[in-house]
Amino acid sequence: MSLARSCIRLAFAGFVVAFSGVNAQALELASQKDRLFAYPAVLSSSDGGAYRVVDYREMRDINGRDAVPERRVDGRYISTGVRRAQQDLALQTKAGTVRHVAVGKTEGASAIVLYLHGQGGNRRQGVDDFTFGGNFNRIKNLMAKSGGLYLSPDFSDFEARGAQEIAALIAYYAERSPGARVFVACGSMGGALCWRLAQDRVTADRLGGLLLLGSMWNDAFLQSPAFAERVPVFFGHGSEDRVFPVGSQEAFFRKIRSSAKGYPARFVRFESGTHGTPIRMSDWRETLNWMLAQP
């Protein structure tokens, strides 16, 4: 092969790598009923917009949104055709069998999102089209339309065994979608697994973000590999949460922000919201696109 031809091929290869890198950075989730799921109103904003107080009203945001309050959302909020891309699967791993529902591309996905349920939940909660105001149906559609993968798994507990099972699930799908960032959303007690995964270096290297929805705090995160790598963190919390007090979660958010200048963390406080409000009201597309835009 001539020297000139070799140079041309090397230049072209460099262009492909650079172009691929730009595309990976530029990934933005496709729109899915954005107007219906937008925050009703921002009552106040501080810390450069990293902390927001959002208006929440039960009569409007539950009774006015659901055909049967808390049981079946109005049909305008959902698109059930996404069920064609949904599979109920069982993965055999060294940590044990992990039953999970997968929606979207199980190989070559552009991004991977997991939802980890709280106490008393199961893998079906995260793919229920009709509860929580249709917000799970929305994330399913967002990922399927954007060439991504959404996973809602079962796990044994909220301790080490459960974390090992989820880490094995992440590893399996991440290896089949090289370059895809992994985002883990943890509802309520599921947050215990979010913080455990942050401590695992292999998993932390794959993380594109953590979403804590009406969940807990853990100071050990500040010494974790995920914190060192500045993995973005989103907190959604109801001001009237009786399980995990909002003040403690706000204090933890501020500790993260003060411990590392410009750390990519955001907090949305749903004023008058309760424990389950963030799962219903958090804007998946806005949050994930913000995380995808981080370097």
mmCIF file of C-alpha atoms in Angstrom:
data_model
loop_
_atom_site.group_PDB
_atom_site.id
_atom_site.type_symbol
_atom_site.label_atom_id
_atom_site.label_comp_id
_atom_site.label_asym_id
_atom_site.label_seq_id
_atom_site.Cartn_x
_atom_site.Cartn_y
_atom_site.Cartn_z
ATOM 1 C CA MET A 1 0.000 0.000 0.000
ATOM 2 C CA SER A 2 1.343 3.438 -0.916
ATOM 3 C CA LEU A 3 2.224 5.986 1.748
ATOM 4 C CA ALA A 4 -0.379 8.406 0.336
ATOM 5 C CA ARG A 5 -3.139 5.818 0.544
ATOM 6 C CA SER A 6 -2.135 4.901 4.109
ATOM 7 C CA CYS A 7 -2.329 8.559 5.120
ATOM 8 C CA ILE A 8 -5.779 8.906 3.549
ATOM 9 C CA ARG A 9 -7.061 5.824 5.393
ATOM 10 C CA LEU A 10 -5.629 7.030 8.710
ATOM 11 C CA ALA A 11 -7.204 10.437 8.206
ATOM 12 C CA PHE A 12 -10.562 8.871 7.360
ATOM 13 C CA ALA A 13 -10.387 6.610 10.440
ATOM 14 C CA GLY A 14 -9.672 9.645 12.593
ATOM 15 C CA PHE A 15 -12.642 11.448 11.093
ATOM 16 C CA VAL A 16 -14.937 8.475 11.842
ATOM 17 C CA VAL A 17 -13.754 8.319 15.472
ATOM 18 C CA ALA A 18 -14.184 12.059 15.907
ATOM 19 C CA PHE A 19 -17.589 12.019 14.252
ATOM 20 C CA SER A 20 -18.726 9.114 16.428
ATOM 21 C CA GLY A 21 -17.576 10.969 19.527
ATOM 22 C CA VAL A 22 -19.539 14.046 18.535
ATOM 23 C CA ASN A 23 -22.656 11.954 17.962
ATOM 24 C CA ALA A 24 -22.298 10.250 21.346
ATOM 25 C CA GLN A 25 -22.044 13.623 23.052
ATOM 26 C CA ALA A 26 -24.916 15.054 21.040
ATOM 27 C CA LEU A 27 -27.478 12.323 21.836
ATOM 28 C CA GLU A 28 -30.802 13.870 22.779
ATOM 29 C CA LEU A 29 -33.902 11.871 23.594
ATOM 30 C CA ALA A 30 -36.767 12.274 21.148
ATOM 31 C CA SER A 31 -39.815 14.239 22.229
ATOM 32 C CA GLN A 32 -42.710 12.384 23.867
ATOM 33 C CA LYS A 33 -45.749 14.396 24.988
ATOM 34 C CA ASP A 34 -43.469 17.082 26.394
ATOM 35 C CA ARG A 35 -46.209 19.641 26.928
ATOM 36 C CA LEU A 36 -48.305 17.266 29.026
ATOM 37 C CA PHE A 37 -45.354 16.252 31.210
ATOM 38 C CA ALA A 38 -43.740 19.682 31.620
ATOM 39 C CA TYR A 39 -43.498 21.046 35.150
ATOM 40 C CA PRO A 40 -46.654 23.084 35.895
ATOM 41 C CA ALA A 41 -44.740 26.131 37.160
ATOM 42 C CA VAL A 42 -41.391 26.895 38.757
ATOM 43 C CA LEU A 43 -42.118 28.807 41.969
ATOM 44 C CA SER A 44 -38.486 29.641 42.669
ATOM 45 C CA SER A 45 -34.992 28.828 41.447
ATOM 46 C CA SER A 46 -31.535 29.171 42.989
ATOM 47 C CA ASP A 47 -27.951 27.923 42.712
ATOM 48 C CA GLY A 48 -27.859 28.849 39.043
ATOM 49 C CA GLY A 49 -30.999 26.828 38.388
ATOM 50 C CA ALA A 50 -29.637 23.670 40.015
ATOM 51 C CA TYR A 51 -32.299 23.927 42.742
ATOM 52 C CA ARG A 52 -35.929 24.515 41.792
ATOM 53 C CA VAL A 53 -39.220 24.560 43.651
ATOM 54 C CA VAL A 54 -42.033 23.309 41.394
ATOM 55 C CA ASP A 55 -45.734 23.869 41.929
ATOM 56 C CA TYR A 56 -47.665 20.671 42.688
ATOM 57 C CA ARG A 57 -51.385 20.386 43.381
ATOM 58 C CA GLU A 58 -53.091 17.078 44.032
ATOM 59 C CA MET A 59 -56.441 18.120 42.563
ATOM 60 C CA ARG A 60 -54.778 19.175 39.313
ATOM 61 C CA ASP A 61 -51.880 16.717 39.058
ATOM 62 C CA ILE A 62 -53.713 13.563 40.168
ATOM 63 C CA ASN A 63 -57.474 14.086 39.979
ATOM 64 C CA GLY A 64 -57.228 16.246 36.870
ATOM 65 C CA ARG A 65 -54.767 13.929 35.149
ATOM 66 C CA ASP A 66 -56.136 10.471 35.951
ATOM 67 C CA ALA A 67 -59.343 8.913 34.678
ATOM 68 C CA VAL A 68 -59.351 6.931 37.944
ATOM 69 C CA PRO A 69 -57.187 8.773 40.505
ATOM 70 C CA GLU A 70 -53.896 6.925 41.174
ATOM 71 C CA ARG A 71 -55.085 3.876 39.231
ATOM 72 C CA ARG A 72 -55.541 4.786 35.582
ATOM 73 C CA VAL A 73 -54.229 7.852 33.801
ATOM 74 C CA ASP A 74 -56.201 9.687 31.141
ATOM 75 C CA GLY A 75 -55.479 8.216 27.704
ATOM 76 C CA ARG A 76 -53.936 11.447 26.397
ATOM 77 C CA TYR A 77 -50.825 10.803 28.478
ATOM 78 C CA ILE A 78 -49.897 7.397 27.131
ATOM 79 C CA SER A 79 -48.950 5.612 23.908
ATOM 80 C CA THR A 80 -49.326 1.871 24.430
ATOM 81 C CA GLY A 81 -47.913 0.834 21.058
ATOM 82 C CA VAL A 82 -44.523 0.708 22.792
ATOM 83 C CA ARG A 83 -45.553 -2.647 24.256
ATOM 84 C CA ARG A 84 -44.466 -4.186 20.965
ATOM 85 C CA ALA A 85 -40.900 -3.413 21.988
ATOM 86 C CA GLN A 86 -41.343 -4.876 25.507
ATOM 87 C CA GLN A 87 -40.056 -8.260 26.700
ATOM 88 C CA ASP A 88 -40.239 -10.058 30.054
ATOM 89 C CA LEU A 89 -36.865 -11.777 30.452
ATOM 90 C CA ALA A 90 -34.732 -13.790 32.866
ATOM 91 C CA LEU A 91 -30.959 -13.315 32.813
ATOM 92 C CA GLN A 92 -28.671 -15.945 34.308
ATOM 93 C CA THR A 93 -25.707 -14.260 36.025
ATOM 94 C CA LYS A 94 -23.060 -15.197 38.583
ATOM 95 C CA ALA A 95 -25.139 -13.240 41.091
ATOM 96 C CA GLY A 96 -28.208 -15.357 40.296
ATOM 97 C CA THR A 97 -31.209 -15.140 37.989
ATOM 98 C CA VAL A 98 -32.381 -11.570 37.380
ATOM 99 C CA ARG A 99 -35.949 -11.295 36.141
ATOM 100 C CA HIS A 100 -36.511 -8.013 34.306
ATOM 101 C CA VAL A 101 -38.627 -6.261 31.709
ATOM 102 C CA ALA A 102 -36.717 -4.790 28.764
ATOM 103 C CA VAL A 103 -38.135 -2.154 26.416
ATOM 104 C CA GLY A 104 -36.234 -1.152 23.278
ATOM 105 C CA LYS A 105 -32.923 -2.308 21.819
ATOM 106 C CA THR A 106 -31.201 -5.036 23.818
ATOM 107 C CA GLU A 107 -28.115 -4.648 21.616
ATOM 108 C CA GLY A 108 -26.594 -1.513 20.119
ATOM 109 C CA ALA A 109 -28.659 0.794 22.317
ATOM 110 C CA SER A 110 -27.900 4.519 22.297
ATOM 111 C CA ALA A 111 -28.398 4.752 26.080
ATOM 112 C CA ILE A 112 -29.629 2.504 28.903
ATOM 113 C CA VAL A 113 -32.013 3.505 31.693
ATOM 114 C CA LEU A 114 -32.896 1.320 34.685
ATOM 115 C CA TYR A 115 -35.651 1.908 37.216
ATOM 116 C CA LEU A 116 -35.198 0.294 40.643
ATOM 117 C CA HIS A 117 -38.400 0.069 42.662
ATOM 118 C CA GLY A 118 -38.874 0.664 46.362
ATOM 119 C CA GLN A 119 -40.111 -1.535 49.214
ATOM 120 C CA GLY A 120 -42.981 -3.781 48.145
ATOM 121 C CA GLY A 121 -42.500 -3.120 44.426
ATOM 122 C CA ASN A 122 -41.467 -5.411 41.603
ATOM 123 C CA ARG A 123 -40.314 -5.273 37.988
ATOM 124 C CA ARG A 124 -43.871 -4.672 36.761
ATOM 125 C CA GLN A 125 -44.164 -1.351 38.570
ATOM 126 C CA GLY A 126 -41.620 0.302 36.290
ATOM 127 C CA VAL A 127 -43.476 -0.675 33.114
ATOM 128 C CA ASP A 128 -47.052 -0.015 34.251
ATOM 129 C CA ASP A 129 -48.515 2.219 31.563
ATOM 130 C CA PHE A 130 -51.403 3.546 33.626
ATOM 131 C CA THR A 131 -50.168 4.376 37.129
ATOM 132 C CA PHE A 132 -48.092 7.343 38.308
ATOM 133 C CA GLY A 133 -49.719 9.603 35.769
ATOM 134 C CA GLY A 134 -48.345 7.653 32.806
ATOM 135 C CA ASN A 135 -44.756 8.617 33.599
ATOM 136 C CA PHE A 136 -43.464 5.053 33.212
ATOM 137 C CA ASN A 137 -45.167 4.822 29.829
ATOM 138 C CA ARG A 138 -43.371 8.020 28.888
ATOM 139 C CA ILE A 139 -39.873 6.747 29.744
ATOM 140 C CA LYS A 140 -40.591 3.541 27.827
ATOM 141 C CA ASN A 141 -41.540 5.579 24.757
ATOM 142 C CA LEU A 142 -38.631 7.990 25.175
ATOM 143 C CA MET A 143 -36.098 5.175 25.147
ATOM 144 C CA ALA A 144 -37.724 3.142 22.376
ATOM 145 C CA LYS A 145 -38.050 6.191 20.090
ATOM 146 C CA SER A 146 -34.434 7.205 20.737
ATOM 147 C CA GLY A 147 -32.866 3.820 19.994
ATOM 148 C CA GLY A 148 -32.266 3.188 23.676
ATOM 149 C CA LEU A 149 -33.045 0.489 26.222
ATOM 150 C CA TYR A 150 -35.195 0.722 29.349
ATOM 151 C CA LEU A 151 -34.956 -1.939 32.060
ATOM 152 C CA SER A 152 -37.181 -2.585 35.079
ATOM 153 C CA PRO A 153 -35.763 -5.478 37.142
ATOM 154 C CA ASP A 154 -36.599 -7.557 40.177
ATOM 155 C CA PHE A 155 -33.873 -7.968 42.796
ATOM 156 C CA SER A 156 -33.461 -9.904 46.028
ATOM 157 C CA ASP A 157 -32.985 -7.064 48.507
ATOM 158 C CA PHE A 158 -31.667 -3.552 49.009
ATOM 159 C CA GLU A 159 -28.342 -4.798 50.358
ATOM 160 C CA ALA A 160 -25.202 -6.290 48.819
ATOM 161 C CA ARG A 161 -26.962 -9.174 47.064
ATOM 162 C CA GLY A 162 -29.421 -6.891 45.300
ATOM 163 C CA ALA A 163 -26.605 -4.563 44.249
ATOM 164 C CA GLN A 164 -24.651 -7.489 42.808
ATOM 165 C CA GLU A 165 -27.664 -8.593 40.783
ATOM 166 C CA ILE A 166 -28.207 -5.116 39.338
ATOM 167 C CA ALA A 167 -24.484 -4.663 38.646
ATOM 168 C CA ALA A 168 -24.529 -7.958 36.721
ATOM 169 C CA LEU A 169 -27.584 -6.829 34.734
ATOM 170 C CA ILE A 170 -25.880 -3.535 33.875
ATOM 171 C CA ALA A 171 -22.676 -5.329 32.843
ATOM 172 C CA TYR A 172 -24.564 -7.709 30.534
ATOM 173 C CA TYR A 173 -26.400 -5.013 28.612
ATOM 174 C CA ALA A 174 -23.547 -2.488 28.660
ATOM 175 C CA GLU A 175 -21.292 -5.023 26.963
ATOM 176 C CA ARG A 176 -23.893 -5.402 24.200
ATOM 177 C CA SER A 177 -24.193 -1.659 23.747
ATOM 178 C CA PRO A 178 -20.601 -0.367 23.891
ATOM 179 C CA GLY A 179 -20.447 3.346 24.514
ATOM 180 C CA ALA A 180 -24.025 3.603 25.820
ATOM 181 C CA ARG A 181 -24.263 5.574 29.030
ATOM 182 C CA VAL A 182 -26.180 3.910 31.847
ATOM 183 C CA PHE A 183 -28.672 5.879 33.957
ATOM 184 C CA VAL A 184 -30.096 4.402 37.139
ATOM 185 C CA ALA A 185 -33.305 5.804 38.635
ATOM 186 C CA CYS A 186 -34.096 4.707 42.169
ATOM 187 C CA GLY A 187 -37.508 5.147 43.764
ATOM 188 C CA SER A 188 -37.823 5.381 47.545
ATOM 189 C CA MET A 189 -35.875 2.532 49.232
ATOM 190 C CA GLY A 190 -34.377 1.654 45.856
ATOM 191 C CA GLY A 191 -31.989 4.522 46.543
ATOM 192 C CA ALA A 192 -29.986 2.176 48.761
ATOM 193 C CA LEU A 193 -28.998 0.360 45.562
ATOM 194 C CA CYS A 194 -28.164 3.593 43.736
ATOM 195 C CA TRP A 195 -25.634 4.450 46.423
ATOM 196 C CA ARG A 196 -24.217 0.906 46.492
ATOM 197 C CA LEU A 197 -23.746 0.925 42.712
ATOM 198 C CA ALA A 198 -21.906 4.254 43.013
ATOM 199 C CA GLN A 199 -19.317 2.471 45.186
ATOM 200 C CA ASP A 200 -18.584 -0.196 42.551
ATOM 201 C CA ARG A 201 -15.777 1.026 40.307
ATOM 202 C CA VAL A 202 -16.704 -1.084 37.281
ATOM 203 C CA THR A 203 -20.334 0.036 37.418
ATOM 204 C CA ALA A 204 -19.388 3.647 38.171
ATOM 205 C CA ASP A 205 -17.321 3.757 34.975
ATOM 206 C CA ARG A 206 -20.492 3.004 33.015
ATOM 207 C CA LEU A 207 -22.809 5.410 34.796
ATOM 208 C CA GLY A 208 -24.120 8.485 33.029
ATOM 209 C CA GLY A 209 -26.276 9.551 35.938
ATOM 210 C CA LEU A 210 -28.231 8.665 39.082
ATOM 211 C CA LEU A 211 -31.838 9.749 39.679
ATOM 212 C CA LEU A 212 -33.134 9.678 43.263
ATOM 213 C CA LEU A 213 -36.937 9.848 43.283
ATOM 214 C CA GLY A 214 -38.401 10.384 46.746
ATOM 215 C CA SER A 215 -35.399 8.546 48.072
ATOM 216 C CA MET A 216 -32.634 8.620 50.673
ATOM 217 C CA TRP A 217 -29.204 10.142 51.130
ATOM 218 C CA ASN A 218 -25.830 8.537 51.864
ATOM 219 C CA ASP A 219 -22.730 10.513 52.813
ATOM 220 C CA ALA A 220 -20.529 7.633 51.630
ATOM 221 C CA PHE A 221 -21.295 8.789 48.085
ATOM 222 C CA LEU A 222 -18.798 11.622 48.614
ATOM 223 C CA GLN A 223 -15.979 9.045 48.783
ATOM 224 C CA SER A 224 -17.284 6.873 45.940
ATOM 225 C CA PRO A 225 -15.793 6.255 42.482
ATOM 226 C CA ALA A 226 -18.980 7.744 40.975
ATOM 227 C CA PHE A 227 -18.481 11.004 42.874
ATOM 228 C CA ALA A 228 -14.809 11.125 41.846
ATOM 229 C CA GLU A 229 -15.910 10.748 38.221
ATOM 230 C CA ARG A 230 -18.550 13.483 38.678
ATOM 231 C CA VAL A 231 -21.484 11.280 37.721
ATOM 232 C CA PRO A 232 -24.541 13.594 37.492
ATOM 233 C CA VAL A 233 -27.168 13.244 40.210
ATOM 234 C CA PHE A 234 -30.827 14.311 40.102
ATOM 235 C CA PHE A 235 -33.023 14.562 43.180
ATOM 236 C CA GLY A 236 -36.806 14.766 42.945
ATOM 237 C CA HIS A 237 -38.547 15.130 46.304
ATOM 238 C CA GLY A 238 -41.944 16.068 47.723
ATOM 239 C CA SER A 239 -41.976 18.760 50.393
ATOM 240 C CA GLU A 240 -44.480 16.683 52.437
ATOM 241 C CA ASP A 241 -42.598 13.367 52.180
ATOM 242 C CA ARG A 242 -43.143 11.537 55.503
ATOM 243 C CA VAL A 243 -40.759 8.671 54.715
ATOM 244 C CA PHE A 244 -37.599 10.589 53.836
ATOM 245 C CA PRO A 245 -37.804 14.219 55.062
ATOM 246 C CA VAL A 246 -37.131 16.740 52.311
ATOM 247 C CA GLY A 247 -34.839 18.837 54.529
ATOM 248 C CA SER A 248 -32.363 15.989 54.933
ATOM 249 C CA GLN A 249 -32.237 15.341 51.195
ATOM 250 C CA GLU A 250 -31.817 19.059 50.471
ATOM 251 C CA ALA A 251 -28.936 19.205 52.947
ATOM 252 C CA PHE A 252 -27.279 16.269 51.198
ATOM 253 C CA PHE A 253 -27.707 17.927 47.806
ATOM 254 C CA ARG A 254 -26.015 21.068 49.129
ATOM 255 C CA LYS A 255 -23.203 18.981 50.610
ATOM 256 C CA ILE A 256 -22.532 17.468 47.172
ATOM 257 C CA ARG A 257 -22.536 20.897 45.540
ATOM 258 C CA SER A 258 -20.188 22.380 48.145
ATOM 259 C CA SER A 259 -17.806 19.403 48.177
ATOM 260 C CA ALA A 260 -16.876 19.744 44.496
ATOM 261 C CA LYS A 261 -17.171 23.043 42.673
ATOM 262 C CA GLY A 262 -19.726 22.921 39.883
ATOM 263 C CA TYR A 263 -20.678 19.322 40.606
ATOM 264 C CA PRO A 264 -23.492 18.271 38.195
ATOM 265 C CA ALA A 265 -26.354 17.834 40.647
ATOM 266 C CA ARG A 266 -29.928 19.096 40.402
ATOM 267 C CA PHE A 267 -32.778 19.183 42.887
ATOM 268 C CA VAL A 268 -36.499 19.582 42.127
ATOM 269 C CA ARG A 269 -38.698 20.115 45.179
ATOM 270 C CA PHE A 270 -42.384 19.466 44.506
ATOM 271 C CA GLU A 271 -44.149 21.862 46.826
ATOM 272 C CA SER A 272 -46.903 20.051 48.788
ATOM 273 C CA GLY A 273 -45.922 16.771 47.089
ATOM 274 C CA THR A 274 -45.754 13.513 49.050
ATOM 275 C CA HIS A 275 -43.575 10.403 48.921
ATOM 276 C CA GLY A 276 -44.654 9.141 45.495
ATOM 277 C CA THR A 277 -44.907 12.531 43.814
ATOM 278 C CA PRO A 278 -41.428 12.553 42.188
ATOM 279 C CA ILE A 279 -42.116 9.258 40.393
ATOM 280 C CA ARG A 280 -45.279 10.781 38.943
ATOM 281 C CA MET A 281 -43.974 14.278 38.227
ATOM 282 C CA SER A 282 -40.232 14.190 37.450
ATOM 283 C CA ASP A 283 -39.536 15.131 33.833
ATOM 284 C CA TRP A 284 -37.590 12.181 32.433
ATOM 285 C CA ARG A 285 -36.676 13.861 29.149
ATOM 286 C CA GLU A 286 -35.440 17.118 30.638
ATOM 287 C CA THR A 287 -33.367 15.306 33.264
ATOM 288 C CA LEU A 288 -31.836 12.672 30.999
ATOM 289 C CA ASN A 289 -31.022 15.194 28.256
ATOM 290 C CA TRP A 290 -29.253 17.336 30.868
ATOM 291 C CA MET A 291 -27.232 14.301 31.957
ATOM 292 C CA LEU A 292 -26.476 13.284 28.371
ATOM 293 C CA ALA A 293 -25.111 16.776 27.721
ATOM 294 C CA GLN A 294 -22.525 16.461 30.510
ATOM 295 C CA PRO A 295 -18.922 15.826 29.378
#
